[in-house]
Coordinates of C-alpha atoms in Angstrom, one line a residue:
Chain A
M322 CA 13.2 24.2 -29.0
K323 CA 9.4 24.9 -30.2
T324 CA 7.3 22.2 -28.7
K325 CA 3.6 21.1 -29.5
Y326 CA 3.5 19.2 -26.0
M327 CA 3.2 20.3 -22.6
N328 CA 6.1 21.6 -20.5
P329 CA 7.7 18.5 -19.4
Y330 CA 8.1 19.6 -15.5
L331 CA 4.3 20.6 -15.7
A332 CA 3.5 17.4 -16.9
G333 CA 5.6 15.6 -14.4
V334 CA 3.8 17.5 -11.4
L335 CA 0.5 16.6 -12.9
L336 CA 1.6 13.0 -13.3
G337 CA 2.6 13.2 -9.7
L338 CA -0.7 14.6 -8.4
V339 CA -2.4 11.5 -10.5
L340 CA -0.3 9.3 -8.9
L341 CA -0.8 11.0 -5.4
M342 CA -4.5 10.8 -6.0
A343 CA -4.5 7.0 -6.6
F344 CA -2.5 6.6 -3.4
F345 CA -5.0 8.9 -1.4
F346 CA -8.1 7.1 -2.7
S347 CA -7.1 3.5 -3.3
G348 CA -4.1 3.2 -1.4
R349 CA -2.0 2.1 -4.3
G350 CA -0.1 3.2 -7.3
L351 CA -0.6 3.2 -11.1
G352 CA 0.3 0.3 -13.3
A353 CA 0.0 -0.9 -16.6
S354 CA 1.2 -4.3 -17.5
G355 CA -0.8 -5.7 -14.7
A356 CA -3.9 -5.1 -16.9
V357 CA -2.5 -6.7 -19.9
K358 CA -1.7 -9.8 -17.7
S359 CA -5.7 -9.7 -16.9
V360 CA -6.3 -10.0 -20.5
V361 CA -3.9 -12.5 -20.8
V362 CA -5.3 -14.6 -18.0
T363 CA -8.8 -14.2 -19.2
A364 CA -8.1 -15.4 -22.5
V365 CA -6.1 -18.3 -21.6
D366 CA -9.1 -19.2 -19.2
I367 CA -11.5 -19.2 -22.1
V368 CA -9.4 -21.1 -24.1
A369 CA -8.2 -23.7 -21.8
P370 CA -9.9 -23.7 -18.5
G371 CA -8.3 -26.6 -17.0
H372 CA -5.1 -25.4 -17.8
T373 CA -5.4 -22.2 -15.9
A374 CA -6.7 -23.9 -12.7
N375 CA -3.8 -26.3 -12.6
S376 CA -1.0 -23.7 -13.3
D377 CA 1.0 -22.3 -10.5
Y378 CA 1.0 -19.0 -12.1
Y379 CA -2.9 -18.4 -13.6
G380 CA -4.1 -20.4 -10.5
K381 CA -3.8 -17.4 -8.4
Y382 CA -6.2 -15.4 -10.6
V383 CA -9.1 -17.6 -11.8
G384 CA -11.5 -19.6 -9.9
E385 CA -14.7 -19.5 -7.8
G386 CA -15.6 -15.5 -7.5
K387 CA -12.6 -14.5 -9.2
S388 CA -12.7 -12.3 -12.4
P389 CA -9.4 -10.9 -13.6
M390 CA -11.1 -8.4 -15.7
K391 CA -12.4 -7.0 -12.6
S392 CA -9.3 -5.3 -11.3
W393 CA -8.2 -1.8 -10.5
L394 CA -5.5 -1.9 -13.2
V395 CA -8.0 -3.0 -15.9
F396 CA -10.4 -0.1 -15.4
E397 CA -7.6 2.3 -14.8
M398 CA -6.0 1.1 -18.2
I399 CA -9.5 1.6 -19.8
G400 CA -9.2 5.1 -18.5
V401 CA -5.7 5.6 -19.9
M402 CA -7.2 4.8 -23.4
V403 CA -9.9 7.1 -22.8
G404 CA -7.7 10.1 -21.3
G405 CA -5.2 9.7 -24.4
F406 CA -7.8 9.8 -26.9
L407 CA -9.0 12.8 -25.3
S408 CA -5.8 14.3 -25.5
G409 CA -4.9 13.4 -28.7
A410 CA -8.2 14.7 -29.8
L411 CA -7.7 18.2 -28.0
S412 CA -4.5 18.7 -29.5
G413 CA -5.1 17.0 -32.9
R414 CA -3.0 14.3 -32.9
L415 CA -5.5 11.5 -33.6
K416 CA -4.1 9.4 -36.8
W417 CA -3.7 6.1 -37.7
R418 CA 0.2 5.6 -38.6
V419 CA 3.2 3.6 -38.0
E420 CA 5.7 5.9 -36.4
H421 CA 9.2 5.6 -37.3
F422 CA 12.7 7.0 -37.8
P423 CA 12.9 7.9 -41.5
G424 CA 15.9 6.1 -42.1
I425 CA 14.2 2.8 -41.3
T426 CA 11.0 1.2 -43.0
A427 CA 7.8 0.7 -41.5
N428 CA 7.8 -2.8 -41.2
R429 CA 11.2 -2.8 -39.7
R430 CA 9.6 -0.7 -36.9
L431 CA 6.9 -2.9 -36.3
V432 CA 9.0 -6.1 -36.2
F433 CA 11.1 -4.2 -33.4
A434 CA 8.0 -3.0 -31.9
A435 CA 6.9 -6.6 -31.5
A436 CA 10.0 -7.9 -30.1
G437 CA 10.3 -5.1 -27.7
G438 CA 6.9 -5.8 -26.5
I439 CA 7.5 -9.4 -25.9
L440 CA 10.7 -8.6 -23.7
F441 CA 8.7 -6.0 -21.7
G442 CA 5.9 -8.1 -21.3
F443 CA 8.0 -11.0 -20.0
G444 CA 10.3 -8.6 -17.8
S445 CA 7.3 -6.9 -16.5
Q446 CA 6.0 -10.0 -15.0
L447 CA 9.5 -11.4 -13.5
G448 CA 10.1 -8.0 -12.5
R449 CA 6.7 -7.6 -10.9
G450 CA 5.8 -4.6 -12.6
C451 CA 6.7 -2.2 -15.3
T452 CA 7.7 1.2 -15.6
S453 CA 4.6 2.6 -14.0
G454 CA 3.8 -0.2 -11.7
S455 CA 7.3 -1.0 -10.3
A456 CA 9.4 1.9 -11.1
L457 CA 7.5 5.1 -10.9
T458 CA 4.9 4.1 -8.1
G459 CA 7.9 2.1 -6.4
M460 CA 10.0 5.2 -6.3
A461 CA 7.0 7.6 -5.3
S462 CA 6.7 5.0 -2.3
L463 CA 10.3 4.8 -1.6
S464 CA 10.5 1.2 -2.3
V465 CA 14.0 -0.4 -3.0
A466 CA 12.3 -2.4 -5.6
G467 CA 11.3 0.7 -7.5
F468 CA 14.6 2.1 -7.2
V469 CA 16.2 -1.3 -8.5
S470 CA 13.6 -1.4 -11.4
M471 CA 14.3 2.2 -12.6
M472 CA 17.9 1.8 -12.6
A473 CA 17.8 -1.7 -14.2
I474 CA 15.4 -0.4 -17.1
F475 CA 17.1 2.8 -17.9
G476 CA 20.7 1.6 -17.3
T477 CA 20.0 -1.5 -19.8
A478 CA 18.3 0.9 -22.4
F479 CA 21.3 3.2 -22.1
A480 CA 23.7 0.4 -22.1
L481 CA 22.1 -1.2 -25.6
A482 CA 21.3 2.3 -27.1
Y483 CA 24.4 2.2 -29.0
L484 CA 23.8 -1.1 -30.7
L485 CA 20.3 0.0 -31.8
R486 CA 21.1 3.5 -33.0
K487 CA 20.4 2.8 -36.2
N488 CA 16.9 2.3 -35.5
W489 CA 16.5 5.7 -33.9
I490 CA 19.3 8.3 -35.4
Chain B
M1191 CA 10.3 33.2 -13.8
T1192 CA 9.4 30.3 -16.2
I1193 CA 7.4 27.3 -15.2
R1194 CA 10.6 25.2 -15.3
N1195 CA 12.4 27.3 -12.6
I1196 CA 9.1 27.7 -10.4
I1197 CA 8.8 24.0 -10.3
F1198 CA 12.4 23.5 -9.6
L1199 CA 12.6 26.0 -6.8
G1200 CA 9.1 24.5 -5.5
L1201 CA 10.7 21.0 -5.4
I1202 CA 14.1 21.7 -3.6
L1203 CA 12.1 24.0 -1.1
L1204 CA 9.6 21.4 -0.3
G1205 CA 12.3 18.9 -0.2
I1206 CA 14.3 20.9 2.6
V1207 CA 11.2 21.3 4.7
I1208 CA 10.3 17.6 4.3
A1209 CA 13.9 16.9 5.2
M1210 CA 14.1 19.1 8.3
V1211 CA 10.6 18.0 10.1
P1212 CA 10.5 14.8 12.0
E1213 CA 8.5 11.9 10.5
N1214 CA 5.1 11.4 11.6
T1215 CA 5.0 8.2 13.5
T1216 CA 1.8 8.4 15.5
K1217 CA -0.9 6.2 14.9
P1218 CA -4.0 8.0 13.7
Y1219 CA -7.0 7.7 16.2
K1220 CA -10.2 6.3 14.5
L1221 CA -12.6 7.6 16.8
T1222 CA -13.5 11.2 17.5
A1223 CA -13.9 12.8 20.9
E1224 CA -17.7 12.8 20.4
E1225 CA -17.8 8.9 19.6
M1226 CA -15.5 8.4 22.7
L1227 CA -17.8 10.7 24.8
V1228 CA -20.9 8.4 23.8
E1229 CA -18.7 5.2 24.4
V1230 CA -17.4 6.3 27.9
Q1231 CA -21.1 7.3 28.8
G1232 CA -22.4 4.3 27.8
A1233 CA -20.0 2.3 30.3
A1234 CA -20.4 -0.7 28.1
E1235 CA -16.8 -1.4 28.4
M1236 CA -17.0 -2.6 32.0
V1237 CA -17.3 -6.0 33.2
S1238 CA -18.0 -6.8 36.7
A1239 CA -15.5 -8.9 38.8
D1240 CA -18.2 -11.3 39.5
D1241 CA -18.4 -12.1 36.0
V1242 CA -14.7 -12.4 35.3
A1243 CA -14.6 -14.8 38.3
H1244 CA -17.5 -16.8 36.8
W1245 CA -15.5 -16.8 33.3
V1246 CA -12.2 -18.1 35.2
I1247 CA -13.8 -20.6 36.9
S1248 CA -15.8 -21.9 33.9
K1249 CA -12.4 -21.9 31.9
D1250 CA -14.2 -19.9 29.4
P1251 CA -11.9 -20.2 26.4
S1252 CA -12.5 -16.8 25.0
L1253 CA -11.8 -15.0 28.0
Q1254 CA -8.0 -13.3 27.9
L1255 CA -7.2 -11.3 31.2
I1256 CA -4.5 -8.8 30.5
D1257 CA -2.5 -7.3 33.5
V1258 CA -1.4 -3.7 32.7
R1259 CA 0.5 -3.3 35.8
S1260 CA 4.3 -3.4 35.8
P1261 CA 6.1 -6.5 35.6
D1262 CA 7.3 -6.6 39.1
E1263 CA 3.7 -6.5 40.2
F1264 CA 2.7 -8.8 37.6
Q1265 CA 5.3 -11.2 39.1
T1266 CA 4.2 -10.8 42.6
Y1267 CA 0.7 -11.6 41.8
H1268 CA -1.7 -11.8 38.9
L1269 CA -4.8 -13.5 38.1
E1270 CA -5.1 -17.1 36.5
G1271 CA -4.4 -17.1 32.6
A1272 CA -3.4 -13.4 32.8
I1273 CA -0.6 -12.2 30.5
N1274 CA 1.4 -9.0 31.2
I1275 CA 1.3 -5.9 29.0
P1276 CA 2.3 -2.9 31.1
L1277 CA 0.7 0.4 30.2
S1278 CA 3.9 2.0 29.1
V1279 CA 4.5 -0.5 26.2
I1280 CA 1.0 -1.0 25.3
L1281 CA 1.7 0.8 21.9
K1282 CA 4.3 -1.6 20.9
D1283 CA 3.7 -3.2 17.3
E1284 CA 4.2 -6.7 19.2
Y1285 CA 1.1 -6.6 21.3
Q1286 CA -1.0 -5.3 18.2
D1287 CA -2.2 -8.6 17.2
M1288 CA -3.3 -9.4 20.7
L1289 CA -5.1 -6.0 21.5
D1290 CA -6.4 -5.7 18.0
Q1291 CA -8.2 -8.9 17.2
G1292 CA -12.0 -10.4 16.9
I1293 CA -11.4 -13.9 18.7
K1294 CA -11.1 -13.2 22.2
M1295 CA -12.4 -10.9 24.8
N1296 CA -9.9 -9.3 26.5
V1297 CA -10.4 -8.0 30.0
L1298 CA -7.7 -5.3 31.1
Y1299 CA -7.2 -4.9 34.8
S1300 CA -4.9 -2.8 37.3
N1301 CA -4.9 -2.4 40.8
G1302 CA -7.7 0.1 40.7
T1303 CA -9.4 0.9 37.5
I1304 CA -7.1 4.0 36.3
N1305 CA -4.6 2.5 34.4
S1306 CA -6.9 -0.2 33.1
H1307 CA -9.1 2.5 31.8
Q1308 CA -6.2 4.7 30.4
A1309 CA -5.2 1.6 28.4
W1310 CA -8.6 1.0 27.3
M1311 CA -9.1 4.5 26.2
I1312 CA -6.1 4.5 24.1
L1313 CA -7.0 1.2 22.5
R1314 CA -10.5 2.1 21.9
Q1315 CA -9.4 5.4 20.3
L1316 CA -7.2 3.1 17.9
G1317 CA -10.2 1.6 16.8
F1318 CA -9.8 -2.0 18.7
E1319 CA -12.7 -3.8 19.7
N1320 CA -13.3 -6.4 22.4
N1321 CA -11.3 -5.0 25.2
Y1322 CA -13.1 -4.5 28.3
V1323 CA -12.2 -3.3 32.0
M1324 CA -12.6 -5.4 35.0
Q1325 CA -14.8 -3.3 37.4
G1326 CA -12.9 -2.2 40.5
G1327 CA -9.8 -3.9 39.7
L1328 CA -7.7 -6.0 41.7
N1329 CA -8.4 -4.4 45.0
Y1330 CA -12.3 -4.8 44.4
W1331 CA -11.4 -8.5 43.4
F1332 CA -9.6 -9.2 46.9
D1333 CA -12.3 -7.5 48.7
T1334 CA -15.2 -9.2 47.2
I1335 CA -14.6 -12.3 45.3
M1336 CA -11.6 -13.5 47.7
N1337 CA -12.7 -12.3 50.7
P1338 CA -16.5 -12.0 50.6
Q1339 CA -18.4 -10.0 53.2
E1340 CA -21.7 -11.7 54.5
P1341 CA -24.4 -9.5 53.6
S1342 CA -26.6 -8.0 56.5
V1343 CA -29.7 -10.0 57.5
Y1344 CA -32.1 -7.4 55.9
S1345 CA -30.3 -7.9 52.6
A1346 CA -32.2 -8.8 49.4
D1347 CA -32.0 -12.4 48.3
E1348 CA -29.8 -11.4 45.4
E1349 CA -27.2 -10.1 47.6
F1350 CA -27.1 -13.8 49.6
A1351 CA -26.9 -15.4 46.0
K1352 CA -24.2 -12.9 45.1
Y1353 CA -22.3 -14.0 48.4
D1354 CA -22.8 -17.5 48.0
F1355 CA -21.3 -17.4 44.6
R1356 CA -18.3 -15.4 45.9
K1357 CA -17.7 -17.6 48.5
A1358 CA -17.8 -20.7 46.3
A1359 CA -15.4 -18.7 43.5
S1360 CA -13.2 -17.7 46.2
S1361 CA -12.5 -21.6 47.3
A1362 CA -12.5 -22.5 43.7
L1363 CA -9.6 -19.8 43.2
G1364 CA -8.0 -20.6 46.3
G1365 CA -9.0 -17.7 48.3
G1366 CA -10.0 -17.6 52.3
G1367 CA -13.8 -18.6 52.4
A1368 CA -13.7 -22.3 52.4
V1369 CA -17.3 -23.6 51.6
A1370 CA -18.5 -26.1 49.1
L1371 CA -19.3 -25.1 45.7
S1372 CA -23.0 -24.3 45.7
A1373 CA -25.4 -23.4 43.1
P1374 CA -24.1 -22.0 39.8
A1375 CA -24.9 -18.4 41.0
K1376 CA -27.3 -16.6 38.5
T1377 CA -25.0 -13.8 38.5
K1378 CA -23.4 -14.5 35.2
A1379 CA -24.5 -11.8 33.1
D1380 CA -24.7 -11.8 29.4
K1381 CA -21.2 -12.0 28.2
P1382 CA -20.4 -9.2 25.7
K1383 CA -20.5 -10.0 22.0
I1384 CA -17.1 -10.6 20.5
I1385 CA -17.1 -8.2 17.4
R1386 CA -15.6 -10.0 14.6
K1387 CA -12.9 -7.9 13.3
K1388 CA -13.0 -6.7 9.6
K1389 CA -10.3 -8.3 8.1
K1390 CA -7.5 -6.1 7.7
K1391 CA -6.5 -5.7 4.1
A1392 CA -3.0 -5.9 3.2
P1393 CA -2.2 -3.1 1.0
A1394 CA -2.7 -4.4 -2.6
G1395 CA -1.2 -3.3 -5.5
G1396 CA 1.6 -3.9 -7.9
C1397 CA 1.3 -5.2 -11.7
Chain C
M1187 CA -8.1 9.9 7.0
G1188 CA -6.8 8.3 3.8
P1189 CA -6.5 6.1 2.0
L1190 CA -10.1 6.4 1.5
V1191 CA -10.8 3.0 0.1
P1192 CA -9.0 0.5 2.2
Q1193 CA -10.3 2.5 5.3
E1194 CA -13.7 2.2 4.0
I1195 CA -14.4 5.8 4.2
I1196 CA -15.7 5.3 0.6
G1197 CA -17.2 2.0 -0.4
A1198 CA -15.1 -0.8 -2.5
D1199 CA -17.7 -0.5 -4.8
W1200 CA -16.3 2.8 -6.0
N1201 CA -12.8 1.7 -6.2
L1202 CA -13.2 0.5 -10.1
F1203 CA -14.9 3.8 -10.7
I1204 CA -12.0 5.7 -9.2
A1205 CA -9.6 3.4 -11.1
F1206 CA -11.2 4.6 -14.3
V1207 CA -10.9 8.3 -13.4
I1208 CA -7.4 8.2 -12.3
G1209 CA -6.5 6.5 -15.5
I1210 CA -8.3 9.1 -17.7
G1211 CA -5.8 11.4 -15.9
F1212 CA -2.9 9.0 -16.3
G1213 CA -3.3 8.7 -19.8
F1214 CA -4.3 12.4 -20.6
V1215 CA -1.0 13.6 -18.9
L1216 CA 1.3 10.9 -20.6
E1217 CA -0.4 11.8 -23.8
Q1218 CA 0.0 15.8 -23.2
A1219 CA 3.8 15.0 -22.2
G1220 CA 4.5 13.4 -25.5
F1221 CA 4.8 9.9 -24.2
S1222 CA 2.5 8.5 -27.3
S1223 CA 5.7 8.8 -29.4
S1224 CA 8.1 6.3 -29.3
R1225 CA 10.8 8.5 -31.0
K1226 CA 10.3 11.1 -28.2
L1227 CA 10.6 8.2 -25.7
A1228 CA 13.8 6.8 -27.3
G1229 CA 15.1 10.3 -27.4
L1230 CA 16.3 9.9 -23.8
F1231 CA 18.9 7.1 -24.7
Y1232 CA 20.5 9.3 -27.5
G1233 CA 20.3 12.6 -25.8
Y1234 CA 18.1 14.4 -28.4
D1235 CA 15.1 14.3 -26.3
T1236 CA 14.9 14.0 -22.4
V1237 CA 11.4 14.4 -21.7
V1238 CA 11.1 10.8 -20.4
L1239 CA 13.6 11.5 -17.4
K1240 CA 11.9 15.0 -16.7
V1241 CA 8.4 13.6 -16.6
F1242 CA 9.3 10.5 -15.0
F1243 CA 11.4 11.9 -12.2
T1244 CA 9.0 14.8 -11.5
G1245 CA 6.1 12.5 -11.3
A1246 CA 7.9 10.3 -9.0
I1247 CA 9.2 13.1 -6.8
T1248 CA 6.0 15.1 -6.7
A1249 CA 3.9 12.1 -5.3
M1250 CA 7.0 11.1 -3.0
L1251 CA 6.7 14.5 -1.5
G1252 CA 2.8 14.4 -1.6
L1253 CA 2.9 11.4 0.3
L1254 CA 5.4 12.4 3.0
F1255 CA 3.4 15.8 3.5
F1256 CA 0.1 13.9 3.8
S1257 CA 1.4 12.0 6.2
L1258 CA 2.9 14.6 8.0
F1259 CA -0.3 16.4 8.2
G1260 CA -2.3 13.1 9.4
W1261 CA -4.1 12.9 5.9
I1262 CA -2.7 9.4 5.2
D1263 CA -1.9 6.5 6.8
L1264 CA 1.3 5.4 5.4
S1265 CA 1.1 1.9 6.9
L1266 CA -1.8 1.2 4.5
I1267 CA -0.1 2.3 1.2
Y1268 CA 1.3 -0.5 -1.0
V1269 CA 4.9 -0.8 -1.2
N1270 CA 5.8 -3.2 -3.8
P1271 CA 8.0 -6.0 -2.1
T1272 CA 11.6 -6.2 -3.2
F1273 CA 12.6 -9.6 -4.7
I1274 CA 16.3 -8.4 -5.6
W1275 CA 17.2 -10.9 -8.3
S1276 CA 14.0 -11.1 -10.4
A1277 CA 13.6 -7.2 -9.9
I1278 CA 17.3 -6.6 -11.6
T1279 CA 16.9 -9.6 -14.1
G1280 CA 13.2 -8.3 -15.0
G1281 CA 14.5 -4.6 -15.3
V1282 CA 17.4 -5.2 -17.6
I1283 CA 14.9 -7.4 -19.8
M1284 CA 12.3 -4.5 -19.8
G1285 CA 15.3 -2.0 -20.4
A1286 CA 16.1 -4.1 -23.7
G1287 CA 12.2 -4.1 -24.3
F1288 CA 12.2 -0.5 -24.0
I1289 CA 15.0 0.6 -26.4
I1290 CA 14.0 -2.2 -29.1
G1291 CA 10.4 -1.5 -29.0
G1292 CA 10.2 2.3 -28.0
F1293 CA 7.5 2.0 -25.5
C1294 CA 6.8 1.0 -22.0
P1295 CA 3.3 -0.8 -21.6
G1296 CA 1.8 2.4 -20.1
T1297 CA 2.5 4.4 -22.8
S1298 CA 2.3 2.0 -25.8
V1299 CA -1.8 1.9 -24.4
C1300 CA -1.5 5.7 -24.4
A1301 CA 0.0 5.7 -28.2
A1302 CA -2.5 3.1 -29.2
A1303 CA -5.3 5.2 -28.0
I1304 CA -4.4 8.0 -30.5
G1305 CA -3.9 5.6 -33.7
K1306 CA -0.2 4.6 -33.4
I1307 CA 0.1 1.1 -35.2
D1308 CA 3.5 0.4 -34.0
A1309 CA 2.3 0.8 -30.4
M1310 CA -0.7 -1.8 -31.2
V1311 CA 2.1 -4.1 -32.1
F1312 CA 4.2 -3.6 -29.2
I1313 CA 1.0 -4.2 -27.1
G1314 CA 0.4 -7.3 -29.0
G1315 CA 4.2 -8.2 -28.1
I1316 CA 3.7 -7.7 -24.4
L1317 CA 0.7 -10.0 -24.3
L1318 CA 2.8 -12.9 -25.8
G1319 CA 5.6 -12.1 -23.5
I1320 CA 3.2 -12.3 -20.6
F1321 CA 1.8 -15.8 -21.9
F1322 CA 5.5 -17.0 -22.4
F1323 CA 6.4 -15.9 -18.6
A1324 CA 3.2 -17.7 -17.6
E1325 CA 3.7 -20.8 -19.5
G1326 CA 7.3 -21.0 -18.2
F1327 CA 6.5 -19.8 -14.8
S1328 CA 7.2 -23.1 -12.8
F1329 CA 10.6 -23.4 -14.3
M1330 CA 11.4 -20.0 -13.2
K1331 CA 9.5 -20.0 -10.0
D1332 CA 12.6 -20.6 -7.2
F1333 CA 14.6 -17.7 -9.1
Y1334 CA 11.1 -15.6 -9.1
M1335 CA 11.0 -15.9 -5.1
A1336 CA 14.7 -15.5 -4.5
G1337 CA 16.3 -12.4 -2.6
A1338 CA 13.1 -11.5 -1.0
Y1339 CA 13.4 -8.4 1.4
G1340 CA 9.7 -7.8 1.8
P1341 CA 8.1 -4.3 1.2
L1342 CA 11.6 -2.6 2.2
K1343 CA 11.8 1.1 1.9
V1344 CA 15.3 2.7 0.7
S1345 CA 15.0 5.3 3.6
D1346 CA 15.1 2.2 5.9
F1347 CA 17.8 0.7 3.8
F1348 CA 20.1 3.4 4.4
G1349 CA 18.8 4.4 7.9
I1350 CA 17.6 7.9 7.2
S1351 CA 14.2 9.6 7.4
G1352 CA 11.8 9.3 4.3
G1353 CA 12.5 13.5 4.2
V1354 CA 16.0 13.2 3.8
M1355 CA 15.7 10.4 1.2
A1356 CA 13.3 12.6 -0.7
L1357 CA 15.6 15.8 -0.4
L1358 CA 18.7 13.4 -1.9
V1359 CA 16.5 12.0 -4.8
I1360 CA 15.4 15.5 -5.6
I1361 CA 18.8 17.0 -5.7
A1362 CA 20.0 14.0 -7.8
A1363 CA 16.9 14.7 -10.3
L1364 CA 17.7 18.3 -10.5
V1365 CA 21.4 17.3 -11.8
M1366 CA 20.0 14.9 -14.2
F1367 CA 17.8 17.3 -15.5
K1368 CA 20.4 19.9 -15.9
L1369 CA 22.4 17.2 -17.8
G1370 CA 19.4 16.5 -19.9
E1371 CA 19.1 20.0 -21.0
L1372 CA 22.5 20.5 -21.9
A1373 CA 22.4 17.1 -23.9
E1374 CA 19.1 18.4 -25.7
K1375 CA 21.5 21.4 -26.7
K1376 CA 24.4 19.3 -27.9
W1377 CA 22.4 16.9 -30.1
P1378 CA 19.4 19.2 -31.1
R1379 CA 16.7 17.4 -33.3
E1380 CA 13.7 18.6 -34.9
E1381 CA 10.4 17.4 -33.3
Y1382 CA 8.1 15.3 -34.9

């Protein structure tokens, strides 16, 4: 099969080295959902400061001298945008489009993307991290939580694949 | 050989190697040999028995005496308020909080100063602050503090002041020379400054 | 020696800059591997494209081996490395919800940001969904707090859980991964599909 992408195993090794550098420099792994959480906390804090201060959840991230946007993950995710853009530019993949299986409409794809995003956002907070923050990083540091997350995420996706086959194949 | 096969082979070989070697459980030393040499030459880790006696009598709350001898020896005799952390188990995790801290001044002692110094060297190389060694150890403590010898008549005034203090200290600590507590001797040197420990950051991370 | 920032060998001011640089590497590799395409990501669950499996596991294993070897050489102090704590019930439930989100939405948070960076509108909508999902969780947190904190085991490692060394654990993971890679390649042959 001819592919326009990098050899997956080579990409995996490079991904592992990036993760290893994160451990070596900052003592922590990669993440993604944490940055989105910072955005949510900041937005809610601007709209309703009293609400965040009193909340069990937001309260951890706001208050004197704390700024949720000045976090490691936020800067890392800004880097991801830059890196993704550079790679797309290099490989000629920059294009505005809704990517979807030809058998479904673009609108259907967008509705499902939104629904999936909501579930993923919710689950990432409950599970203390997403595929990168909990599963990938957790596995590299041999954390039980990492292996459990990985199996739960991929296991569920496989289990539901048949129900959603019309969207993809 | 394709990239795929090279990577497969590399992973499996590295995996076999890492599975066969023992895990590195040594605690990394924080100070280099050169830094240690400077510290040892400065002898700043030594505190005199007189000072220790003074702090014990004045019940200095920041003093923590640590007896590095065996539990048996500790049972037989130990200084007032001392706790026992034998040299052989000094690296156990349960003692880490006591030895690596920024609130108290730990004074290590053994019979002589060899064991206490050995303990201090290890702790210092691990980067722990605020640990000191009692000069002369318990032997010296008995000779000078508990049974002070009167200086010869030709000695300097300073020697007599020391003697007076020791006699007084000895009586306060239940030793031989019973004499009324006299002047608050001027032997008290400046107490070593307690170095505040940098808060050890718990590794942060996660989403 | 390492980790450099927690040991203050590099000043904490540099940490955010390092995060940015590492992020660039992360985003670049994800995009080059094809993680910016939801159809490629979802391919794993239908067997026509198992790139997720290959990249994800090779990455985790490489970093795992790296940490173990760095520790062996005394280059990194593993006690200063963040190990995410295990809260078993929330980890399983959260994982199940994320798995559903994955097959429905076709992305995970990291890949969606990467895909949005090259102009995928479905990825941007997915990110909007994540924002909402996190908002819902935050608002409902007080009801879920007990469940969120239940089954706490702290920063437990699988190697300690099974009572084996980290190295043996890594070897077992590698063997399992190589078997899965082989299965993935067979699946790709069985259900071939043009790449988009």
